[in-house]
Amino acid sequence: MAKPDLFICHTAYHVLIALVRALRAGGGQAAVLSAQVPGAERLAEQLTACGAFAEVRIVDERRCPGIVPAGPLQHWQGRRMFERQCGWTLDAARYGTLYICNDWSALGRYLQDCHAAYTLCEDTVGGTLDPDQHLLDEQRAAPDFAARKRGKGYLYWGDSPWCRVVESEDAAKCGIFPPEKLVTFSKKALLESLTPAEKAAVRGVFLTRPLPDDPAALADATLLLPRSFVADGLMTQAEQNAMFRAVAAKYADGPLYIKTHPRDETDYGALFPDAVVLERTMPSEVLNFCLPGKFKRAVTVQSWVLRGFTAAEENIFIGLDEAKRMIPNEVG
């Protein structure tokens, strides 16, 4: 019997992709959910109940925020510190492929501390195809990059020697890694090819209440897809509230629906009392295949959520600077 693959997830979107891959593998796979995944406890129960995963563990990596100073025992000490503080020990021999999207996390460092070969999945659709790869550029320009490439320290975003494979939406168009390290794995194609049974499984895992079921109402509606700039330290809550009110006033000429980022805990029901607020912890991609029709438009501010989003007739991306200019002077 083949070993189960292990999927390490940091967002609801990561869980969605892992779920579909596990279903197509015939179930019985393994997952580690970072405690930062919203609703992790309920998700873990549902992932097990649907049969896709035989093992689901929640790891609170916030318990291990530090990095052991560089030295000959750095990885050994880092591994021991993580296992002691987070209460999980990886037995890599139990699994087939180790998949992770965020290798810059504490869990990613732990894989490197364990010298465990892993596959890096794209964090967002087409992330390896972005023209702006400044994080990689800066990492590779660091004076100690060569030493870290030999395993003396940590490297992220696929540069670690323990990252053996990088998945790309289109490996032929990705120029940031050598071809032999790249494989094509299209998440857009994956989600577009879901079977009715797979869609039902996704709904069972992520939905706790019904989605809108009136296609006529959706046809005249605007979907606002906010995220928390407050949590990122980029503005105050009052400024963010005023900004999204202004964005909604400009673009919503009919019913307003709101689907925020899973980690955004803003009370949008209070902010927009006449709007329909959709389930926060559900990945927005679920809307692509769980609605009876399409929204008139979808609007977001400085977010990649509209990549591969097909649940609206028109997708509108607004840059943060442009959106800030919409804030009334008395607020901004």
PDB file of N, CA and C in Angstrom, residues 221-293:
ATOM      1  N   ALA A 221     -25.890  41.890  -8.743  1.00  0.00           N
ATOM      2  CA  ALA A 221     -25.201  42.127  -7.473  1.00  0.00           C
ATOM      3  C   ALA A 221     -23.706  42.358  -7.657  1.00  0.00           C
ATOM      4  N   THR A 222     -23.151  43.074  -6.691  1.00  0.00           N
ATOM      5  CA  THR A 222     -21.698  43.275  -6.603  1.00  0.00           C
ATOM      6  C   THR A 222     -21.169  42.483  -5.413  1.00  0.00           C
ATOM      7  N   LEU A 223     -20.067  41.789  -5.635  1.00  0.00           N
ATOM      8  CA  LEU A 223     -19.393  41.066  -4.563  1.00  0.00           C
ATOM      9  C   LEU A 223     -18.152  41.853  -4.160  1.00  0.00           C
ATOM     10  N   LEU A 224     -18.115  42.290  -2.921  1.00  0.00           N
ATOM     11  CA  LEU A 224     -16.940  42.980  -2.379  1.00  0.00           C
ATOM     12  C   LEU A 224     -16.076  41.955  -1.655  1.00  0.00           C
ATOM     13  N   LEU A 225     -14.798  41.929  -1.998  1.00  0.00           N
ATOM     14  CA  LEU A 225     -13.858  40.968  -1.421  1.00  0.00           C
ATOM     15  C   LEU A 225     -12.768  41.731  -0.666  1.00  0.00           C
ATOM     16  N   PRO A 226     -13.051  42.162   0.559  1.00  0.00           N
ATOM     17  CA  PRO A 226     -12.051  42.923   1.320  1.00  0.00           C
ATOM     18  C   PRO A 226     -11.018  42.023   1.974  1.00  0.00           C
ATOM     19  N   ARG A 227     -10.003  42.640   2.532  1.00  0.00           N
ATOM     20  CA  ARG A 227      -9.010  41.976   3.364  1.00  0.00           C
ATOM     21  C   ARG A 227      -8.617  42.953   4.457  1.00  0.00           C
ATOM     22  N   SER A 228      -7.901  42.499   5.472  1.00  0.00           N
ATOM     23  CA  SER A 228      -7.598  43.361   6.604  1.00  0.00           C
ATOM     24  C   SER A 228      -6.253  44.055   6.438  1.00  0.00           C
ATOM     25  N   PHE A 229      -6.293  45.318   6.085  1.00  0.00           N
ATOM     26  CA  PHE A 229      -5.081  46.131   6.059  1.00  0.00           C
ATOM     27  C   PHE A 229      -4.720  46.590   7.471  1.00  0.00           C
ATOM     28  N   VAL A 230      -5.697  46.533   8.380  1.00  0.00           N
ATOM     29  CA  VAL A 230      -5.439  46.850   9.784  1.00  0.00           C
ATOM     30  C   VAL A 230      -4.484  45.813  10.371  1.00  0.00           C
ATOM     31  N   ALA A 231      -4.768  44.545  10.105  1.00  0.00           N
ATOM     32  CA  ALA A 231      -3.908  43.478  10.616  1.00  0.00           C
ATOM     33  C   ALA A 231      -2.496  43.577  10.051  1.00  0.00           C
ATOM     34  N   ASP A 232      -2.383  44.127   8.831  1.00  0.00           N
ATOM     35  CA  ASP A 232      -1.070  44.294   8.211  1.00  0.00           C
ATOM     36  C   ASP A 232      -0.371  45.565   8.667  1.00  0.00           C
ATOM     37  N   GLY A 233      -1.029  46.347   9.518  1.00  0.00           N
ATOM     38  CA  GLY A 233      -0.436  47.577  10.024  1.00  0.00           C
ATOM     39  C   GLY A 233      -0.387  48.707   9.017  1.00  0.00           C
ATOM     40  N   LEU A 234      -1.257  48.667   7.993  1.00  0.00           N
ATOM     41  CA  LEU A 234      -1.198  49.662   6.922  1.00  0.00           C
ATOM     42  C   LEU A 234      -2.204  50.788   7.091  1.00  0.00           C
ATOM     43  N   MET A 235      -3.186  50.624   7.988  1.00  0.00           N
ATOM     44  CA  MET A 235      -4.161  51.688   8.241  1.00  0.00           C
ATOM     45  C   MET A 235      -4.933  51.371   9.508  1.00  0.00           C
ATOM     46  N   THR A 236      -5.650  52.370  10.003  1.00  0.00           N
ATOM     47  CA  THR A 236      -6.488  52.160  11.177  1.00  0.00           C
ATOM     48  C   THR A 236      -7.798  51.505  10.759  1.00  0.00           C
ATOM     49  N   GLN A 237      -8.530  50.973  11.747  1.00  0.00           N
ATOM     50  CA  GLN A 237      -9.816  50.359  11.447  1.00  0.00           C
ATOM     51  C   GLN A 237     -10.784  51.391  10.874  1.00  0.00           C
ATOM     52  N   ALA A 238     -10.757  52.610  11.411  1.00  0.00           N
ATOM     53  CA  ALA A 238     -11.649  53.659  10.905  1.00  0.00           C
ATOM     54  C   ALA A 238     -11.337  53.986   9.446  1.00  0.00           C
ATOM     55  N   GLU A 239     -10.049  54.069   9.104  1.00  0.00           N
ATOM     56  CA  GLU A 239      -9.669  54.334   7.721  1.00  0.00           C
ATOM     57  C   GLU A 239     -10.095  53.194   6.798  1.00  0.00           C
ATOM     58  N   GLN A 240      -9.876  51.964   7.256  1.00  0.00           N
ATOM     59  CA  GLN A 240     -10.259  50.823   6.422  1.00  0.00           C
ATOM     60  C   GLN A 240     -11.773  50.775   6.221  1.00  0.00           C
ATOM     61  N   ASN A 241     -12.518  51.007   7.287  1.00  0.00           N
ATOM     62  CA  ASN A 241     -13.978  51.013   7.160  1.00  0.00           C
ATOM     63  C   ASN A 241     -14.435  52.054   6.153  1.00  0.00           C
ATOM     64  N   ALA A 242     -13.869  53.259   6.254  1.00  0.00           N
ATOM     65  CA  ALA A 242     -14.248  54.335   5.339  1.00  0.00           C
ATOM     66  C   ALA A 242     -13.857  53.997   3.902  1.00  0.00           C
ATOM     67  N   MET A 243     -12.710  53.370   3.743  1.00  0.00           N
ATOM     68  CA  MET A 243     -12.247  52.997   2.399  1.00  0.00           C
ATOM     69  C   MET A 243     -13.199  51.990   1.743  1.00  0.00           C
ATOM     70  N   PHE A 244     -13.566  50.950   2.477  1.00  0.00           N
ATOM     71  CA  PHE A 244     -14.436  49.945   1.876  1.00  0.00           C
ATOM     72  C   PHE A 244     -15.856  50.476   1.677  1.00  0.00           C
ATOM     73  N   ARG A 245     -16.302  51.382   2.547  1.00  0.00           N
ATOM     74  CA  ARG A 245     -17.594  52.036   2.299  1.00  0.00           C
ATOM     75  C   ARG A 245     -17.552  52.812   0.993  1.00  0.00           C
ATOM     76  N   ALA A 246     -16.451  53.517   0.774  1.00  0.00           N
ATOM     77  CA  ALA A 246     -16.327  54.311  -0.446  1.00  0.00           C
ATOM     78  C   ALA A 246     -16.242  53.419  -1.680  1.00  0.00           C
ATOM     79  N   VAL A 247     -15.495  52.319  -1.591  1.00  0.00           N
ATOM     80  CA  VAL A 247     -15.400  51.384  -2.718  1.00  0.00           C
ATOM     81  C   VAL A 247     -16.763  50.800  -3.037  1.00  0.00           C
ATOM     82  N   ALA A 248     -17.508  50.403  -2.009  1.00  0.00           N
ATOM     83  CA  ALA A 248     -18.838  49.838  -2.228  1.00  0.00           C
ATOM     84  C   ALA A 248     -19.775  50.870  -2.826  1.00  0.00           C
ATOM     85  N   ALA A 249     -19.700  52.108  -2.355  1.00  0.00           N
ATOM     86  CA  ALA A 249     -20.579  53.158  -2.884  1.00  0.00           C
ATOM     87  C   ALA A 249     -20.311  53.418  -4.363  1.00  0.00           C
ATOM     88  N   LYS A 250     -19.060  53.279  -4.772  1.00  0.00           N
ATOM     89  CA  LYS A 250     -18.712  53.542  -6.167  1.00  0.00           C
ATOM     90  C   LYS A 250     -19.131  52.408  -7.091  1.00  0.00           C
ATOM     91  N   TYR A 251     -19.010  51.178  -6.655  1.00  0.00           N
ATOM     92  CA  TYR A 251     -19.183  50.050  -7.571  1.00  0.00           C
ATOM     93  C   TYR A 251     -20.472  49.258  -7.388  1.00  0.00           C
ATOM     94  N   ALA A 252     -21.107  49.339  -6.227  1.00  0.00           N
ATOM     95  CA  ALA A 252     -22.307  48.535  -5.992  1.00  0.00           C
ATOM     96  C   ALA A 252     -23.554  49.335  -6.373  1.00  0.00           C
ATOM     97  N   ASP A 253     -24.111  49.028  -7.535  1.00  0.00           N
ATOM     98  CA  ASP A 253     -25.326  49.704  -7.981  1.00  0.00           C
ATOM     99  C   ASP A 253     -26.546  48.792  -7.859  1.00  0.00           C
ATOM    100  N   GLY A 254     -26.424  47.754  -7.062  1.00  0.00           N
ATOM    101  CA  GLY A 254     -27.505  46.813  -6.808  1.00  0.00           C
ATOM    102  C   GLY A 254     -27.232  46.128  -5.489  1.00  0.00           C
ATOM    103  N   PRO A 255     -27.723  44.923  -5.305  1.00  0.00           N
ATOM    104  CA  PRO A 255     -27.449  44.198  -4.049  1.00  0.00           C
ATOM    105  C   PRO A 255     -25.951  44.039  -3.826  1.00  0.00           C
ATOM    106  N   LEU A 256     -25.559  44.099  -2.546  1.00  0.00           N
ATOM    107  CA  LEU A 256     -24.153  43.976  -2.188  1.00  0.00           C
ATOM    108  C   LEU A 256     -23.937  42.693  -1.382  1.00  0.00           C
ATOM    109  N   TYR A 257     -22.982  41.890  -1.837  1.00  0.00           N
ATOM    110  CA  TYR A 257     -22.548  40.704  -1.110  1.00  0.00           C
ATOM    111  C   TYR A 257     -21.098  40.931  -0.687  1.00  0.00           C
ATOM    112  N   ILE A 258     -20.733  40.374   0.443  1.00  0.00           N
ATOM    113  CA  ILE A 258     -19.369  40.548   0.956  1.00  0.00           C
ATOM    114  C   ILE A 258     -18.791  39.185   1.312  1.00  0.00           C
ATOM    115  N   LYS A 259     -17.615  38.913   0.778  1.00  0.00           N
ATOM    116  CA  LYS A 259     -16.856  37.712   1.150  1.00  0.00           C
ATOM    117  C   LYS A 259     -15.447  38.176   1.503  1.00  0.00           C
ATOM    118  N   THR A 260     -15.166  38.244   2.775  1.00  0.00           N
ATOM    119  CA  THR A 260     -13.873  38.756   3.196  1.00  0.00           C
ATOM    120  C   THR A 260     -12.839  37.644   3.274  1.00  0.00           C
ATOM    121  N   HIS A 261     -11.598  38.040   3.498  1.00  0.00           N
ATOM    122  CA  HIS A 261     -10.509  37.095   3.680  1.00  0.00           C
ATOM    123  C   HIS A 261     -10.744  36.327   4.977  1.00  0.00           C
ATOM    124  N   PRO A 262     -10.446  35.021   4.999  1.00  0.00           N
ATOM    125  CA  PRO A 262     -10.706  34.229   6.213  1.00  0.00           C
ATOM    126  C   PRO A 262     -10.075  34.777   7.484  1.00  0.00           C
ATOM    127  N   ARG A 263      -8.952  35.487   7.373  1.00  0.00           N
ATOM    128  CA  ARG A 263      -8.304  36.007   8.584  1.00  0.00           C
ATOM    129  C   ARG A 263      -8.746  37.430   8.923  1.00  0.00           C
ATOM    130  N   ASP A 264      -9.661  37.991   8.149  1.00  0.00           N
ATOM    131  CA  ASP A 264     -10.171  39.338   8.415  1.00  0.00           C
ATOM    132  C   ASP A 264     -11.381  39.222   9.338  1.00  0.00           C
ATOM    133  N   GLU A 265     -11.244  39.720  10.563  1.00  0.00           N
ATOM    134  CA  GLU A 265     -12.317  39.585  11.548  1.00  0.00           C
ATOM    135  C   GLU A 265     -13.148  40.852  11.682  1.00  0.00           C
ATOM    136  N   THR A 266     -13.056  41.765  10.726  1.00  0.00           N
ATOM    137  CA  THR A 266     -13.901  42.958  10.724  1.00  0.00           C
ATOM    138  C   THR A 266     -15.372  42.557  10.687  1.00  0.00           C
ATOM    139  N   ASP A 267     -16.218  43.256  11.429  1.00  0.00           N
ATOM    140  CA  ASP A 267     -17.663  42.978  11.447  1.00  0.00           C
ATOM    141  C   ASP A 267     -18.321  43.683  10.263  1.00  0.00           C
ATOM    142  N   TYR A 268     -18.328  43.006   9.115  1.00  0.00           N
ATOM    143  CA  TYR A 268     -18.895  43.623   7.920  1.00  0.00           C
ATOM    144  C   TYR A 268     -20.412  43.669   7.960  1.00  0.00           C
ATOM    145  N   GLY A 269     -21.038  42.836   8.803  1.00  0.00           N
ATOM    146  CA  GLY A 269     -22.485  42.926   8.980  1.00  0.00           C
ATOM    147  C   GLY A 269     -22.878  44.239   9.614  1.00  0.00           C
ATOM    148  N   ALA A 270     -22.090  44.737  10.559  1.00  0.00           N
ATOM    149  CA  ALA A 270     -22.345  46.033  11.181  1.00  0.00           C
ATOM    150  C   ALA A 270     -21.972  47.174  10.240  1.00  0.00           C
ATOM    151  N   LEU A 271     -20.913  46.973   9.469  1.00  0.00           N
ATOM    152  CA  LEU A 271     -20.445  48.022   8.563  1.00  0.00           C
ATOM    153  C   LEU A 271     -21.395  48.202   7.381  1.00  0.00           C
ATOM    154  N   PHE A 272     -21.967  47.092   6.908  1.00  0.00           N
ATOM    155  CA  PHE A 272     -22.902  47.128   5.777  1.00  0.00           C
ATOM    156  C   PHE A 272     -24.164  46.363   6.170  1.00  0.00           C
ATOM    157  N   PRO A 273     -25.057  46.979   6.934  1.00  0.00           N
ATOM    158  CA  PRO A 273     -26.227  46.271   7.457  1.00  0.00           C
ATOM    159  C   PRO A 273     -27.172  45.752   6.385  1.00  0.00           C
ATOM    160  N   ASP A 274     -27.138  46.305   5.178  1.00  0.00           N
ATOM    161  CA  ASP A 274     -28.038  45.854   4.116  1.00  0.00           C
ATOM    162  C   ASP A 274     -27.391  44.814   3.205  1.00  0.00           C
ATOM    163  N   ALA A 275     -26.153  44.469   3.456  1.00  0.00           N
ATOM    164  CA  ALA A 275     -25.436  43.521   2.595  1.00  0.00           C
ATOM    165  C   ALA A 275     -25.645  42.090   3.081  1.00  0.00           C
ATOM    166  N   VAL A 276     -25.399  41.153   2.160  1.00  0.00           N
ATOM    167  CA  VAL A 276     -25.365  39.735   2.515  1.00  0.00           C
ATOM    168  C   VAL A 276     -23.905  39.373   2.744  1.00  0.00           C
ATOM    169  N   VAL A 277     -23.580  39.001   3.977  1.00  0.00           N
ATOM    170  CA  VAL A 277     -22.198  38.661   4.321  1.00  0.00           C
ATOM    171  C   VAL A 277     -22.033  37.150   4.240  1.00  0.00           C
ATOM    172  N   LEU A 278     -21.178  36.696   3.338  1.00  0.00           N
ATOM    173  CA  LEU A 278     -20.957  35.272   3.131  1.00  0.00           C
ATOM    174  C   LEU A 278     -19.976  34.724   4.157  1.00  0.00           C
ATOM    175  N   GLU A 279     -19.877  33.424   4.209  1.00  0.00           N
ATOM    176  CA  GLU A 279     -19.064  32.755   5.211  1.00  0.00           C
ATOM    177  C   GLU A 279     -17.596  33.163   5.124  1.00  0.00           C
ATOM    178  N   ARG A 280     -17.070  33.689   6.221  1.00  0.00           N
ATOM    179  CA  ARG A 280     -15.718  34.240   6.228  1.00  0.00           C
ATOM    180  C   ARG A 280     -14.656  33.173   6.020  1.00  0.00           C
ATOM    181  N   THR A 281     -14.813  32.011   6.651  1.00  0.00           N
ATOM    182  CA  THR A 281     -13.752  31.010   6.635  1.00  0.00           C
ATOM    183  C   THR A 281     -13.739  30.153   5.383  1.00  0.00           C
ATOM    184  N   MET A 282     -14.667  30.375   4.476  1.00  0.00           N
ATOM    185  CA  MET A 282     -14.708  29.641   3.211  1.00  0.00           C
ATOM    186  C   MET A 282     -13.749  30.272   2.206  1.00  0.00           C
ATOM    187  N   PRO A 283     -12.933  29.500   1.503  1.00  0.00           N
ATOM    188  CA  PRO A 283     -12.107  30.088   0.444  1.00  0.00           C
ATOM    189  C   PRO A 283     -12.994  30.690  -0.641  1.00  0.00           C
ATOM    190  N   SER A 284     -12.630  31.857  -1.132  1.00  0.00           N
ATOM    191  CA  SER A 284     -13.444  32.519  -2.156  1.00  0.00           C
ATOM    192  C   SER A 284     -13.588  31.667  -3.412  1.00  0.00           C
ATOM    193  N   GLU A 285     -12.597  30.803  -3.684  1.00  0.00           N
ATOM    194  CA  GLU A 285     -12.641  29.961  -4.877  1.00  0.00           C
ATOM    195  C   GLU A 285     -13.832  29.011  -4.874  1.00  0.00           C
ATOM    196  N   VAL A 286     -14.373  28.706  -3.690  1.00  0.00           N
ATOM    197  CA  VAL A 286     -15.539  27.827  -3.611  1.00  0.00           C
ATOM    198  C   VAL A 286     -16.721  28.433  -4.363  1.00  0.00           C
ATOM    199  N   LEU A 287     -16.789  29.768  -4.410  1.00  0.00           N
ATOM    200  CA  LEU A 287     -17.897  30.429  -5.100  1.00  0.00           C
ATOM    201  C   LEU A 287     -17.889  30.133  -6.600  1.00  0.00           C
ATOM    202  N   ASN A 288     -16.738  29.761  -7.142  1.00  0.00           N
ATOM    203  CA  ASN A 288     -16.652  29.482  -8.580  1.00  0.00           C
ATOM    204  C   ASN A 288     -17.555  28.329  -9.002  1.00  0.00           C
ATOM    205  N   PHE A 289     -17.795  27.394  -8.101  1.00  0.00           N
ATOM    206  CA  PHE A 289     -18.544  26.200  -8.518  1.00  0.00           C
ATOM    207  C   PHE A 289     -19.697  25.855  -7.590  1.00  0.00           C
ATOM    208  N   CYS A 290     -20.066  26.760  -6.681  1.00  0.00           N
ATOM    209  CA  CYS A 290     -21.150  26.461  -5.744  1.00  0.00           C
ATOM    210  C   CYS A 290     -22.322  27.427  -5.850  1.00  0.00           C
ATOM    211  N   LEU A 291     -22.345  28.263  -6.858  1.00  0.00           N
ATOM    212  CA  LEU A 291     -23.431  29.219  -7.033  1.00  0.00           C
ATOM    213  C   LEU A 291     -24.277  28.868  -8.250  1.00  0.00           C
ATOM    214  N   PRO A 292     -25.556  29.264  -8.257  1.00  0.00           N
ATOM    215  CA  PRO A 292     -26.418  28.979  -9.416  1.00  0.00           C
ATOM    216  C   PRO A 292     -26.226  29.955 -10.571  1.00  0.00           C
ATOM    217  N   GLY A 293     -25.442  31.002 -10.361  1.00  0.00           N
ATOM    218  CA  GLY A 293     -25.185  31.993 -11.400  1.00  0.00           C
ATOM    219  C   GLY A 293     -23.940  32.788 -11.051  1.00  0.00           C
TER     220      GLY A 293
END
